[in-house]
Tab-separated table of C-alpha atoms in Angstrom:
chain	number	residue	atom	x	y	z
A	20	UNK	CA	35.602	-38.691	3.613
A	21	UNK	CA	32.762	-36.698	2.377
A	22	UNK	CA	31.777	-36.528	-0.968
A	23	UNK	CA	33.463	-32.990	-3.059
A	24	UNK	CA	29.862	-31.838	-3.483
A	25	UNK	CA	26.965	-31.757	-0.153
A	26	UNK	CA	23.551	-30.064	0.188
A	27	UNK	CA	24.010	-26.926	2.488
A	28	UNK	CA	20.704	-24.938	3.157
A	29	UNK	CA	22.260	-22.423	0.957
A	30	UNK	CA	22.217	-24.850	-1.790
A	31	UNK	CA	25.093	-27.387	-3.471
A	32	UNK	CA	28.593	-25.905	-3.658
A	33	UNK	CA	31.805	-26.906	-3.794
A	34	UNK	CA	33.618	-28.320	-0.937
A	35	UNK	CA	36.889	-27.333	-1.625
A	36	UNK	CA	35.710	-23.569	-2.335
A	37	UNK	CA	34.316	-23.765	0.961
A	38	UNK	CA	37.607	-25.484	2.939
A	39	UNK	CA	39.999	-22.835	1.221
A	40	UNK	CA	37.669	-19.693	2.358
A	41	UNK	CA	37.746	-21.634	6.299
A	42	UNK	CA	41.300	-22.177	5.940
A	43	UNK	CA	41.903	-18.045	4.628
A	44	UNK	CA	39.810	-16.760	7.637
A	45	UNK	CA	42.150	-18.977	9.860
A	46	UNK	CA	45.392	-17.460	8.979
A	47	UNK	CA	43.970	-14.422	9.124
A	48	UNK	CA	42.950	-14.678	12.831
A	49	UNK	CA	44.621	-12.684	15.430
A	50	UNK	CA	47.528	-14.067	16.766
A	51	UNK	CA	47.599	-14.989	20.979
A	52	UNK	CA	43.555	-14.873	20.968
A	53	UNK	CA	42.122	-16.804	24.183
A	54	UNK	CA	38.495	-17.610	24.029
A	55	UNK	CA	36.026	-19.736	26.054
A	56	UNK	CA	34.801	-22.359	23.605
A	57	UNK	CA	31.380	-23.269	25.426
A	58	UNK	CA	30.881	-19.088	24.906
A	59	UNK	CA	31.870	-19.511	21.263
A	60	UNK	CA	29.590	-22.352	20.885
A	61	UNK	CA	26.741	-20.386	22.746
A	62	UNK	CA	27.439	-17.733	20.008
A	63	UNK	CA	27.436	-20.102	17.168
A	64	UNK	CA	23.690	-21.700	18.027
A	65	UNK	CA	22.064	-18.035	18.697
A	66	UNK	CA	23.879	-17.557	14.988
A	67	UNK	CA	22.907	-20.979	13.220
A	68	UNK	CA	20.356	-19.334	10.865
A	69	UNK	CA	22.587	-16.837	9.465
A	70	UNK	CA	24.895	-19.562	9.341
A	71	UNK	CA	22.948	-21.908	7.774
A	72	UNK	CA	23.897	-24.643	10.730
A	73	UNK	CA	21.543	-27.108	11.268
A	74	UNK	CA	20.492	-28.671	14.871
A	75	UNK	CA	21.944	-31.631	14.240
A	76	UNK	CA	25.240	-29.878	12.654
A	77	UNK	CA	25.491	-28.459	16.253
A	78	UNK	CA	25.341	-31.164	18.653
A	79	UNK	CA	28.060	-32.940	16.622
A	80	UNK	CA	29.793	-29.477	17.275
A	81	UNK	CA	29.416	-30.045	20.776
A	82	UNK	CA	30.828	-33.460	20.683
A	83	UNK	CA	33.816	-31.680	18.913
A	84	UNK	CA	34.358	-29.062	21.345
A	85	UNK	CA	34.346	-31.905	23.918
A	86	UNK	CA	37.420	-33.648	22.762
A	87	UNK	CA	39.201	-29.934	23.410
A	88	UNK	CA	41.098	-30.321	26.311
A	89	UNK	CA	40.701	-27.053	27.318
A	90	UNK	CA	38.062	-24.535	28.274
A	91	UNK	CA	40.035	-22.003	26.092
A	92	UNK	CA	40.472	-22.382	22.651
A	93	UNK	CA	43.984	-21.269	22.388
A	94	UNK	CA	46.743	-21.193	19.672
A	95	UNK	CA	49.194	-22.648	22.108
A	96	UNK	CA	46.963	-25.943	22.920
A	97	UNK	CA	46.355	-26.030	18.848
A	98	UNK	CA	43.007	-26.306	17.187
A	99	UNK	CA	43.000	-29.622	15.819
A	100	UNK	CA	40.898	-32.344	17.688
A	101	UNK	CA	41.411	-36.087	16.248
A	102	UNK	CA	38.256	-38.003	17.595
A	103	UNK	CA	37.145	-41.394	15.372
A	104	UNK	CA	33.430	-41.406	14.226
A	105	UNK	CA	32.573	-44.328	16.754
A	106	UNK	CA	33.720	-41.809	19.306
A	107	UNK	CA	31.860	-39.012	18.049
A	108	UNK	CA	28.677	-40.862	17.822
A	109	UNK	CA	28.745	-41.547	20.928
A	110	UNK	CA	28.741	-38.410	21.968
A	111	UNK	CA	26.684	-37.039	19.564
A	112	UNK	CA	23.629	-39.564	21.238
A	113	UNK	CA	24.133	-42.442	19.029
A	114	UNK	CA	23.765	-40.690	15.573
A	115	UNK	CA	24.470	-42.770	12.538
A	116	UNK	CA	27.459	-42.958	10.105
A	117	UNK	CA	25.459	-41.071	7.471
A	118	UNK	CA	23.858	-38.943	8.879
A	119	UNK	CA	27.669	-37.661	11.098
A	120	UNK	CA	29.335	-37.103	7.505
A	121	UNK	CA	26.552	-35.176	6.062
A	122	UNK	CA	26.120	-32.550	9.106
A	123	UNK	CA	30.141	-32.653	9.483
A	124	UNK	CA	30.819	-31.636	5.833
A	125	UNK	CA	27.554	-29.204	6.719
A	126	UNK	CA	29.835	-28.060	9.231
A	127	UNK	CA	32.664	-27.280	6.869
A	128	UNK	CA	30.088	-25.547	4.404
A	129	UNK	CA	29.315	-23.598	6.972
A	130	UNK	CA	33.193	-22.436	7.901
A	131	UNK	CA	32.549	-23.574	11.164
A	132	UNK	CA	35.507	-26.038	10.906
A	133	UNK	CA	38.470	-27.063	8.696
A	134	UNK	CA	39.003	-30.788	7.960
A	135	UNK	CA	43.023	-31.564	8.160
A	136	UNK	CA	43.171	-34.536	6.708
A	137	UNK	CA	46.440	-37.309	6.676
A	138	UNK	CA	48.164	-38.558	3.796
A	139	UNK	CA	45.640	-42.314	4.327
A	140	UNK	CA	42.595	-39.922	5.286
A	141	UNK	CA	43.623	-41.232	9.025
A	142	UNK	CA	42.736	-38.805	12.377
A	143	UNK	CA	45.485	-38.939	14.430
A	144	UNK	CA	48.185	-37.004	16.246
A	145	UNK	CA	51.658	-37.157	16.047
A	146	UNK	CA	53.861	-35.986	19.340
A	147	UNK	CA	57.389	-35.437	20.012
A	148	UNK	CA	59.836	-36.786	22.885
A	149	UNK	CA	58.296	-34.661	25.353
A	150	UNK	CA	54.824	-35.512	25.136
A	151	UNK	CA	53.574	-32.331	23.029
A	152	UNK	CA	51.608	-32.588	19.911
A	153	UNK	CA	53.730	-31.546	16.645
A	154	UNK	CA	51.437	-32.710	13.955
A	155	UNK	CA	47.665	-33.596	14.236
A	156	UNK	CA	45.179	-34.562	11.259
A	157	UNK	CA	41.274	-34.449	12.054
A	158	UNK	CA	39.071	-31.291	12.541
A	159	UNK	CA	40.713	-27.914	12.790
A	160	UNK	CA	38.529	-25.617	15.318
A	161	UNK	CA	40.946	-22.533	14.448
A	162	UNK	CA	37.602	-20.823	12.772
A	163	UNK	CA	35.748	-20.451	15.983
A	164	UNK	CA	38.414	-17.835	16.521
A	165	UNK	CA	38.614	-15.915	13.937
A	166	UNK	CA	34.923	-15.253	13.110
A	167	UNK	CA	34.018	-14.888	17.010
A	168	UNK	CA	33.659	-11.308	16.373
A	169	UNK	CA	31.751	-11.823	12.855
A	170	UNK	CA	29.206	-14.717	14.734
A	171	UNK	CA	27.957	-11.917	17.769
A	172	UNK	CA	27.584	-10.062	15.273
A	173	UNK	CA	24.996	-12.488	13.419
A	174	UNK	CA	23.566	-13.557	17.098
A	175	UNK	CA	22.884	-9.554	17.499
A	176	UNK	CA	21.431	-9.460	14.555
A	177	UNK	CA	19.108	-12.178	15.089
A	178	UNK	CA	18.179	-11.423	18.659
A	179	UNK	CA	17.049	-7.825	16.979
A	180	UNK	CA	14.755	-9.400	14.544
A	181	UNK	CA	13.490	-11.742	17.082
A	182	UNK	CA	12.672	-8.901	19.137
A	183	UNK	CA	10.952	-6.906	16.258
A	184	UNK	CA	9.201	-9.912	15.430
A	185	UNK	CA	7.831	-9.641	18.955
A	186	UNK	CA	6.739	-6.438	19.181
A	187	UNK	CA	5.252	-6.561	15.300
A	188	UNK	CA	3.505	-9.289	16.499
A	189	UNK	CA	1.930	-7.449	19.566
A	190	UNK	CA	1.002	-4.919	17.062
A	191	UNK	CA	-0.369	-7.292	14.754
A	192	UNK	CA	-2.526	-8.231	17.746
A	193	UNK	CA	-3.551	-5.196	18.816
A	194	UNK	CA	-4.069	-3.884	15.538
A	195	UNK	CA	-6.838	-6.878	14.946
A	196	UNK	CA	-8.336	-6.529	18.252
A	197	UNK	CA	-8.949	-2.965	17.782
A	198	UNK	CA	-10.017	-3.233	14.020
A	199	UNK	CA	-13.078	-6.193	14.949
A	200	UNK	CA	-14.182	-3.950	18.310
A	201	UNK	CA	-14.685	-0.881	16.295
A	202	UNK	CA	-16.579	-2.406	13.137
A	203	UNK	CA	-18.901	-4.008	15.815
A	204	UNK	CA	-18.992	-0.517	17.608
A	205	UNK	CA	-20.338	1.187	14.455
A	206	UNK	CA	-22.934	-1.166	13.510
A	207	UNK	CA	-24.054	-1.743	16.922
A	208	UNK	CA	-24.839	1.555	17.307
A	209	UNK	CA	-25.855	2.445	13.904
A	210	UNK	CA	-22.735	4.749	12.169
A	211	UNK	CA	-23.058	5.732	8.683
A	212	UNK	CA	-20.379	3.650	7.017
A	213	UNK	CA	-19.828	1.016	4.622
A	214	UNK	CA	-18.938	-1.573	7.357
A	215	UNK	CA	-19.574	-4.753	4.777
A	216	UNK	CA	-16.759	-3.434	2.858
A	217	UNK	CA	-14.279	-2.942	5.836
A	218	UNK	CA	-15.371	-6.236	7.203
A	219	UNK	CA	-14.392	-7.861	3.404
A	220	UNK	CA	-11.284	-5.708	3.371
A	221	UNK	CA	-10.112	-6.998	7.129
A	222	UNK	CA	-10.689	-10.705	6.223
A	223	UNK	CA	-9.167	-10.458	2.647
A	224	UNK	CA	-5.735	-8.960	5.001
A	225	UNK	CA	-6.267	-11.679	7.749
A	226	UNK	CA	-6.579	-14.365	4.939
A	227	UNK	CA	-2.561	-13.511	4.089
A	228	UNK	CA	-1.393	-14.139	7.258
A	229	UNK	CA	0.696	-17.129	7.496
A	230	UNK	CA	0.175	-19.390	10.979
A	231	UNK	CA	4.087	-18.431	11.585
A	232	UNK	CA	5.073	-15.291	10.101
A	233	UNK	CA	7.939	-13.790	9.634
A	234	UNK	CA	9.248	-9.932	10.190
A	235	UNK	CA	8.819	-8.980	6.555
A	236	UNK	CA	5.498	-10.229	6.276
A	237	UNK	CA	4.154	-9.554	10.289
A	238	UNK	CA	5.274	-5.426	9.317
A	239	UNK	CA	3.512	-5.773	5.951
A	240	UNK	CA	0.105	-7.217	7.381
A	241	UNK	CA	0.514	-4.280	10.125
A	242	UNK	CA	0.600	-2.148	7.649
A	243	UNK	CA	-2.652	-2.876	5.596
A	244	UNK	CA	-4.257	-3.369	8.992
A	245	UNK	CA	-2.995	-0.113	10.042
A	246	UNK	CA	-4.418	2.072	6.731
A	247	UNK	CA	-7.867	-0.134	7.233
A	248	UNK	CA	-7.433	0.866	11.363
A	249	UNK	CA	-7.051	5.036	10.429
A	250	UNK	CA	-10.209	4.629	7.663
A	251	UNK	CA	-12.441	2.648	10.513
A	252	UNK	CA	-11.512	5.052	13.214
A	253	UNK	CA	-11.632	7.836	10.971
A	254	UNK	CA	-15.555	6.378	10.154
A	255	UNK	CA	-16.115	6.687	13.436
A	256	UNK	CA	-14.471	10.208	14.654
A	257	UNK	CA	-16.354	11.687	11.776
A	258	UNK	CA	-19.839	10.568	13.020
A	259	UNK	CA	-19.253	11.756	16.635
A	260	UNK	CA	-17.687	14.962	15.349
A	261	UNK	CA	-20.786	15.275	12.980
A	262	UNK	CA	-23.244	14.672	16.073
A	263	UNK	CA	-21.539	17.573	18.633
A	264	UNK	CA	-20.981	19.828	15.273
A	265	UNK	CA	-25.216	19.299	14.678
A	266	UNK	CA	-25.625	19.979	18.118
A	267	UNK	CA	-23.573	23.187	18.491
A	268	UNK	CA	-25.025	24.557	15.461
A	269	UNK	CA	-28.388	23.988	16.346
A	270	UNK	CA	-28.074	26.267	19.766
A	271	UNK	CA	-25.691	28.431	17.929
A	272	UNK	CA	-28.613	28.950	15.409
A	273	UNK	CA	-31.386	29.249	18.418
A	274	UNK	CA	-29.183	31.979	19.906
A	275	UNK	CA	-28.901	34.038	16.457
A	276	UNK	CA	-32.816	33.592	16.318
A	277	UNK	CA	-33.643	34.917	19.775
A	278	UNK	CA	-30.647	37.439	19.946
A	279	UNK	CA	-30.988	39.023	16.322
A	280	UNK	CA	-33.718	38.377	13.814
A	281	UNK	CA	-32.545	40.980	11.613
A	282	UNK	CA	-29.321	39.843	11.038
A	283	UNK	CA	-30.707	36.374	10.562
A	284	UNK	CA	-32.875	38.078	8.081
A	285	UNK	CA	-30.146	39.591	5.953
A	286	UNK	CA	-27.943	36.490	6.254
A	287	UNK	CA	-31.564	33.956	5.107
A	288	UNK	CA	-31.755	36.437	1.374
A	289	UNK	CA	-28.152	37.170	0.930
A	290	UNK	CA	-27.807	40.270	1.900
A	291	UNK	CA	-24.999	40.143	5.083
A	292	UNK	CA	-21.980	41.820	4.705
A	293	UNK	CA	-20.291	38.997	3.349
A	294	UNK	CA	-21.420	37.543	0.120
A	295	UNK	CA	-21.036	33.871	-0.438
A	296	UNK	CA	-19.482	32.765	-3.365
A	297	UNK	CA	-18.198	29.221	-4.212
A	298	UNK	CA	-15.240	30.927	-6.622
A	299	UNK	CA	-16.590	29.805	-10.146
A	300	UNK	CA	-19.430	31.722	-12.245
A	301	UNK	CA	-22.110	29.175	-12.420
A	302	UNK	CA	-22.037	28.590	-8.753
A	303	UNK	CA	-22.617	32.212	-7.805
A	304	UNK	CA	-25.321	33.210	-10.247
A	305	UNK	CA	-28.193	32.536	-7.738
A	306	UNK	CA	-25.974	32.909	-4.842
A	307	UNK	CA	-28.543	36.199	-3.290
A	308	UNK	CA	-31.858	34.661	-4.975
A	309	UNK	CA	-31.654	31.526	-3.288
A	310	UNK	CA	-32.462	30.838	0.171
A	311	UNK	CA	-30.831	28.901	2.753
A	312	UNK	CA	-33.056	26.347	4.131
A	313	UNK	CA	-32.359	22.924	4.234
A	314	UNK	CA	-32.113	21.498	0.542
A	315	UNK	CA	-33.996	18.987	-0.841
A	316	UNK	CA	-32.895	15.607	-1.355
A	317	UNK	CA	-34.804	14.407	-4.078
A	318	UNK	CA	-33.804	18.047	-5.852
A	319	UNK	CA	-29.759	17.064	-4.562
A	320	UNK	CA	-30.590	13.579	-5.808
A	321	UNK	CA	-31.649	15.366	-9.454
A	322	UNK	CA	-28.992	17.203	-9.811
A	323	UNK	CA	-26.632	14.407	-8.649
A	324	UNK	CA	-28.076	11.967	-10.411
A	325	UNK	CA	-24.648	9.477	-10.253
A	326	UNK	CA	-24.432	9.471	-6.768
A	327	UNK	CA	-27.510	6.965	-6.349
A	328	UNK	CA	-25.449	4.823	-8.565
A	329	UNK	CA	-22.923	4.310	-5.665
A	330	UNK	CA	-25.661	3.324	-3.254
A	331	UNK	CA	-26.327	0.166	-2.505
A	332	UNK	CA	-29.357	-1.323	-4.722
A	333	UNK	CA	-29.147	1.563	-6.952
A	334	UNK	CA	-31.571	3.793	-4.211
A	335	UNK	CA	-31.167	6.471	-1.492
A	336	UNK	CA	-34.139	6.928	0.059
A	337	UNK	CA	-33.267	8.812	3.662
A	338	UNK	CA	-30.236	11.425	4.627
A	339	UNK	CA	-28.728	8.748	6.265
A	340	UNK	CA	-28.062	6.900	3.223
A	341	UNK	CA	-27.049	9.736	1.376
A	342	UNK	CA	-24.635	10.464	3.608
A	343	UNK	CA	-23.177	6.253	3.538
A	344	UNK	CA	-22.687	6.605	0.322
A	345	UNK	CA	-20.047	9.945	1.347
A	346	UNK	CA	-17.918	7.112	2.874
A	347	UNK	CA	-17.796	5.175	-0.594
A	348	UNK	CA	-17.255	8.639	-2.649
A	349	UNK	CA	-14.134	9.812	-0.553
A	350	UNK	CA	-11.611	7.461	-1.392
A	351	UNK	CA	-13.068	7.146	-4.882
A	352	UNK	CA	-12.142	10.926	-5.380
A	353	UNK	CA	-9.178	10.835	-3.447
A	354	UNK	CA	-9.947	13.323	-1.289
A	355	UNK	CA	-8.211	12.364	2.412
A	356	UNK	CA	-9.905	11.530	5.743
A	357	UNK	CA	-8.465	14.905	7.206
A	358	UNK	CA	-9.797	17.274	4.398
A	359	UNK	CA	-13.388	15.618	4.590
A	360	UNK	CA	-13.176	15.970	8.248
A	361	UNK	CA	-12.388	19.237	8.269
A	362	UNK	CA	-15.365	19.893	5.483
A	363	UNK	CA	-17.725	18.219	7.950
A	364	UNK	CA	-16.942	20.364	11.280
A	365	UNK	CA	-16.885	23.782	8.909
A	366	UNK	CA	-19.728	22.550	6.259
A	367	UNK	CA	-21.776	20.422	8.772
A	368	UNK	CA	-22.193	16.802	7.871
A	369	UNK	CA	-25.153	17.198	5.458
A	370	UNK	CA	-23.522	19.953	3.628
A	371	UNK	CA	-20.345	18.489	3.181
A	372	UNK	CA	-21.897	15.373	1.656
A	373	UNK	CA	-23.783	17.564	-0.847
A	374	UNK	CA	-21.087	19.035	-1.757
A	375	UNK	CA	-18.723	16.012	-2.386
A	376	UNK	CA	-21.888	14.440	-4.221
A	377	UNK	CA	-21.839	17.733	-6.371
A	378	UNK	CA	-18.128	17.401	-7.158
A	379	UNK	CA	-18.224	13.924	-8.026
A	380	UNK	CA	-20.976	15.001	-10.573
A	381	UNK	CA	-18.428	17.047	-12.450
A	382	UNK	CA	-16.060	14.296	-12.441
A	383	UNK	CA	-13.237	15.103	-14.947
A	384	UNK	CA	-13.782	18.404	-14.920
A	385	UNK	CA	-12.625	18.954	-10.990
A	386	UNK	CA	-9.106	18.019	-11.594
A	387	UNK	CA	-8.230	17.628	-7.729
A	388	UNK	CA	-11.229	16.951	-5.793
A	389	UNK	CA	-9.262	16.850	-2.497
A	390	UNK	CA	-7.872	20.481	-2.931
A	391	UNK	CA	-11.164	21.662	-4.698
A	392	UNK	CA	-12.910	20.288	-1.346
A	393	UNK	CA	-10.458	21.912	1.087
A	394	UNK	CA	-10.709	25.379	-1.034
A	395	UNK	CA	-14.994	25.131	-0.217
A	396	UNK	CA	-14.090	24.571	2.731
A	397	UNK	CA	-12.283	27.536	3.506
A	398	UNK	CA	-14.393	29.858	1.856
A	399	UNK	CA	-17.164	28.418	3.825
A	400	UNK	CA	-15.509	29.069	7.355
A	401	UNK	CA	-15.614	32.646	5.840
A	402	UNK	CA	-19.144	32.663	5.137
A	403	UNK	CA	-18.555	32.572	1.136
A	404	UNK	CA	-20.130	29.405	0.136
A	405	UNK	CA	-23.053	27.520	-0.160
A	406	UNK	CA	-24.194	24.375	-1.551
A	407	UNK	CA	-27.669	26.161	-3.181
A	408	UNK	CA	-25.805	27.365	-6.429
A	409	UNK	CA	-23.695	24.366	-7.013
A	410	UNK	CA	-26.357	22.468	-6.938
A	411	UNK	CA	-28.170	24.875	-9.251
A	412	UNK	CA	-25.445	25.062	-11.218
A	413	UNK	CA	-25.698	21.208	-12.327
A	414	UNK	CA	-29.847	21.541	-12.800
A	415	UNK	CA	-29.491	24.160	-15.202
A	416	UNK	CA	-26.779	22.653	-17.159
A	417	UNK	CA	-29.225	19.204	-17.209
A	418	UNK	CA	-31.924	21.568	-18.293
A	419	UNK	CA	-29.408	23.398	-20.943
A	420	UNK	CA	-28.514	19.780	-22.321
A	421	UNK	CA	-32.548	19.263	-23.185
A	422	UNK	CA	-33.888	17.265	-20.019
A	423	UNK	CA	-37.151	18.261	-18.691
A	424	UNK	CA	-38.476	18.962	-15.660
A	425	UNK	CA	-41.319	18.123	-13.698
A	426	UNK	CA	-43.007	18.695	-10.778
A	427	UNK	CA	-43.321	15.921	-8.211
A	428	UNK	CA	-46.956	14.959	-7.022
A	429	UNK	CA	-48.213	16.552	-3.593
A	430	UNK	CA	-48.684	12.829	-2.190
A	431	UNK	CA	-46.044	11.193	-3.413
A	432	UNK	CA	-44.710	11.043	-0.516
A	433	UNK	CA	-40.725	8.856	-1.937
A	434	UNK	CA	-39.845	12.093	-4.138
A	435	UNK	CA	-39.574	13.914	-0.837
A	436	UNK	CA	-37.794	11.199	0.981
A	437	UNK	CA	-34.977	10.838	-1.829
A	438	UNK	CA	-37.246	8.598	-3.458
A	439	UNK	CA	-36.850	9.658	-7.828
A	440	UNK	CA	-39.275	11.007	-9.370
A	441	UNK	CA	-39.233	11.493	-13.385
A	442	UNK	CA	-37.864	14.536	-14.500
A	443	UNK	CA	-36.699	17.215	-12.059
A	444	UNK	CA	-38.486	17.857	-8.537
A	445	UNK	CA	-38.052	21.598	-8.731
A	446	UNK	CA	-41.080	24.232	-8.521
A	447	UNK	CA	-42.386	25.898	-11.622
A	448	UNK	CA	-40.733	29.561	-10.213
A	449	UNK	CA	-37.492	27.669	-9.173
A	450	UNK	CA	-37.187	26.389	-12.984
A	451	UNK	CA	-37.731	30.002	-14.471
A	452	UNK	CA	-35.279	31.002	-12.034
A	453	UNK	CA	-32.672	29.089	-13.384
A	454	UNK	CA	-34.072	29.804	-17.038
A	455	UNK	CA	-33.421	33.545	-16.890
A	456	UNK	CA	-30.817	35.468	-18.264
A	457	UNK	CA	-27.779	35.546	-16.791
C-alpha cells in the first residue's frame, strides 16, 4: 500500500481526501453508461496536463485497462480489475516496484482510479456458484465514467491552447521577420529614424523569449513586438508620405507661380483672404509682417534651443537631423503616430517638425501636446497657421528674459547649416521687429 501522503504535480495532499472525492464522483455517475475504454483512455492522455497525469502514470493505466475484459466499461461487467504488481509490471514494460506505487497512488491523486482494498490489503475477487463476480478488491475504474464528459472537456481545452499556441507562434514569427526586414529597409536606404533605438528595443523583447514558450508569454512577446512593428512601419510610412507630400507641393507651388503671381503675392505678405493664425496671441503678432519662405534652422535651432539636446552628440547640423530627432520627440510628448502623420501630409514634413520642436519648447505649459498638435493641424489645412510666429513667439520671450542677440558672421558657413552660433542668428530689422510694441 502506498504511503497516506505522495507528491502529485499539484503538490503533497492527502490521500484519503483524494480517494473520498474519486469515490463521490463514482456514485454520482449515471447509471447504465456504456463507454469504450481505449476512447476514454485516448481522452485521458490528450487531458494529462490538466490532470496532472504523468507519462508514466499512463502506461500503468493502460496495463489497467488491459486486465478489463471488455471493450466497454460497463456497470454490469463492474469496474474493479484485481491484477498483482508482478502482473502489472509486466505489462507496464518491466517498471519497478517503486516506481508502480508512486505513479499508481499518482493515479488516485489524480481521480483517475479508486483503490478497493481487502480486509489483508489482498487483490482478489470473490465469485458466486455461477461463475459471476460478487465481490472484488483491487483498482476501481468506475471514475473513467463519470468524468468522461468533464476529461473532453479538458482535452478541448487543451487542443485550443495548443492551437493558439500555434498560430501565436506563426505570429511571433512573422512579427520578427517583418520587424528585422524593415529596420534594414530604413537604414539601407537612408530613413530619418532612430533605428539604434528600435534595434535595442527589438533585442531587449527577443532577449525574453524563452526557447519553449508558452501561450501567455508567446501573446505577450507578440504584443511588444507588435507596438515596436506599428512605430517601425509607422517610421517608414511617414518618410514615403513625406517624399510624395514634398513632391506634390512642389508642382502644386510651380502651378500657383505660373498660373497666378498675384495671388501668390498676397498669400507671400499676408494679405489673402484668409488670415493665418495659430489661436494664441503671441503666435499671431507677426503673423502679416513675416514672410513665408523657408525658415532658418540655425534661427529654429535658437529659438528651440532644447531640441539639440535630444540629438545625438548634443548637435544638429542638417534638416535631416532635425527632423531624426522628430522621431525621438513624438513619443516623448505623447503625441500618436496618426496625429503626427496627419501634421506631416497637411504641415509638410519640415513644418511639422518645427512645430513639434516649438511645442516641446513650451513644455509644461502645452498641457496636451497631441491635441495641441492635431488643433495646428487643422487650422493649417485651413490656411490659418504658420510656424513664423511661433517661432517668433519663443525669440522674443528669450529676448524678454535678458538674452542677447547677435548676428551670425557672413562666412560662417555652420550657423547656416544648424551649426550654433552665440547669441541669436536673427537680422538687426528682424530683432526690432520683435522689439516693437505690440
Amino acid at each position: 500500500m502506498e504511503n497516506a501522503m505522495t507528491t502529485t504535480p499539484f503538490g503533497r495532499r492527502p490521500m484519503s481526501l483524494a480517494m473520498l472525492a474519486s469515490q463521490k464522483v463514482a456514485r454520482d455517475a449515471p447509471k447504465g453508461a456504456r463507454l469504450n475504454k481505449w476512447k476514454v483512455f485516448h481522452t485521458v492522455r490528450e487531458a494529462r496536463v490538466a490532470l496532472g497525469a504523468s507519462d508514466r502514470g499512463l502506461a500503468i493505466l493502460n496495463a489497467l485497462l488491459t486486465f478489463y475484459p471488455e471493450n466497454e466499461l460497463a456497470e454490469e461487467t463492474g469496474f474493479v480489475v484485481w491484477p498483482s504488481n508482478e502482473q502489472l509490471i509486466a505489462r507496464a514494460n518491466g517498471i519497478s516496484p517503486a516506481t508502480l506505487r508512486r505513479h499508481l497512488a499518482v493515479l488516485v491523486d489524480c481521480g483517475l482510479i479508486i483503490r478497493r482494498d481487502s480486509p489483508n490489503g489482498k487483490r482478489f475477487a470473490r465469485k458466486g456458484r455461477g461463475g459471476q463476480v460478487e465481490q472484488a478488491y483491487g483498482f476501481d475504474l468506475s471514475p473513467l465514467v463519470a468524468r468522461a464528459a468533464e476529461f473532453e472537456a479538458m482535452a478541448e481545452m487543451i487542443a485550443e491552447e495548443r492551437r493558439a499556441l500555434k498560430c501565436a507562434r506563426e505570429r511571433l514569427t512573422l512579427l520578427r521577420r517583418d520587424i528585422v526586414k524593415m529596420i534594414e529597409a530604413g537604414l539601407d536606404e537612408g530613413v530619418p529614424g532612430d533605428w539604434a533605438t528600435m534595434s535595442r528595443v527589438y533585442r531587449d523583447i527577443i532577449d525574453r523569449l524563452p526557447r519553449v514558450p508558452d501561450l501567455a508569454m508567446a501573446e505577450d512577446i507578440c504584443d511588444a513586438l507588435s507596438l515596436l512593428h506599428e512605430d517601425v512601419r509607422d517610421t517608414l510610412e511617414f518618410h514615403v508620405n513625406s517624399q510624395k507630400t514634398n513632391a506634390n507641393e512642389s508642382h502644386a507651388e510651380r502651378h500657383k507661380q505660373n498660373s497666378n503671381p498675384d495671388s501668390q503675392f498676397e498669400s507671400n505678405y499676408g494679405l489673402g483672404k484668409k488670415p493665418e493664425a495659430s489661436g494664441s496671441a503671441d503666435e499671431t503678432d507677426n503673423l502679416h509682417s513675416l514672410p513665408k519662405r523657408n525658415m532658418p534652422l540655425a534661427l529654429v535651432l535658437d529659438a528651440c534651443e532644447g531640441w539639440r539636446d535630444l540629438a545625438k552628440g548634443g548637435t544638429i547640423r542638417n534638416w535631416r537631423e532635425f527632423l531624426g530627432v522628430a522621431e525621438i520627440a513624438r513619443p516623448m510628448l505623447g503625441v500618436s503616430p496618426s496625429a503626427w502623420r496627419e501634421a506631416a501630409d497637411v504641415m509638410g514634413d519640415k513644418q511639422a517638425a518645427i512645430t513639434l520642436a516649438a511645442i516641446y519648447q513650451r513644455g509644461e505649459a502645452v498641457v496636451s501636446p497631441g491635441g495641441y498638435l492635431r488643433n495646428l493641424t487643422d487650422r493649417a489645412r485651413d490656411g490659418q497657421f504658420s510656424v513664423w510666429p511661433m517661432v517668433m513667439a519663443l525669440l522674443r520671450a528669450r529676448i524678454e528674459a535678458g538674452n542677447a542677440m547677435q548676428t551670425p558672421k557672413p562666412d560662417d558657413d555652420r550657423a547656416g547649416e544648424g551649426g550654433r552660433a552665440d547669441g541669436l542668428s536673427v537680422s538687426p530689422a528682424l530683432a526690432r521687429s520683435l522689439k516693437r510694441p505690440r
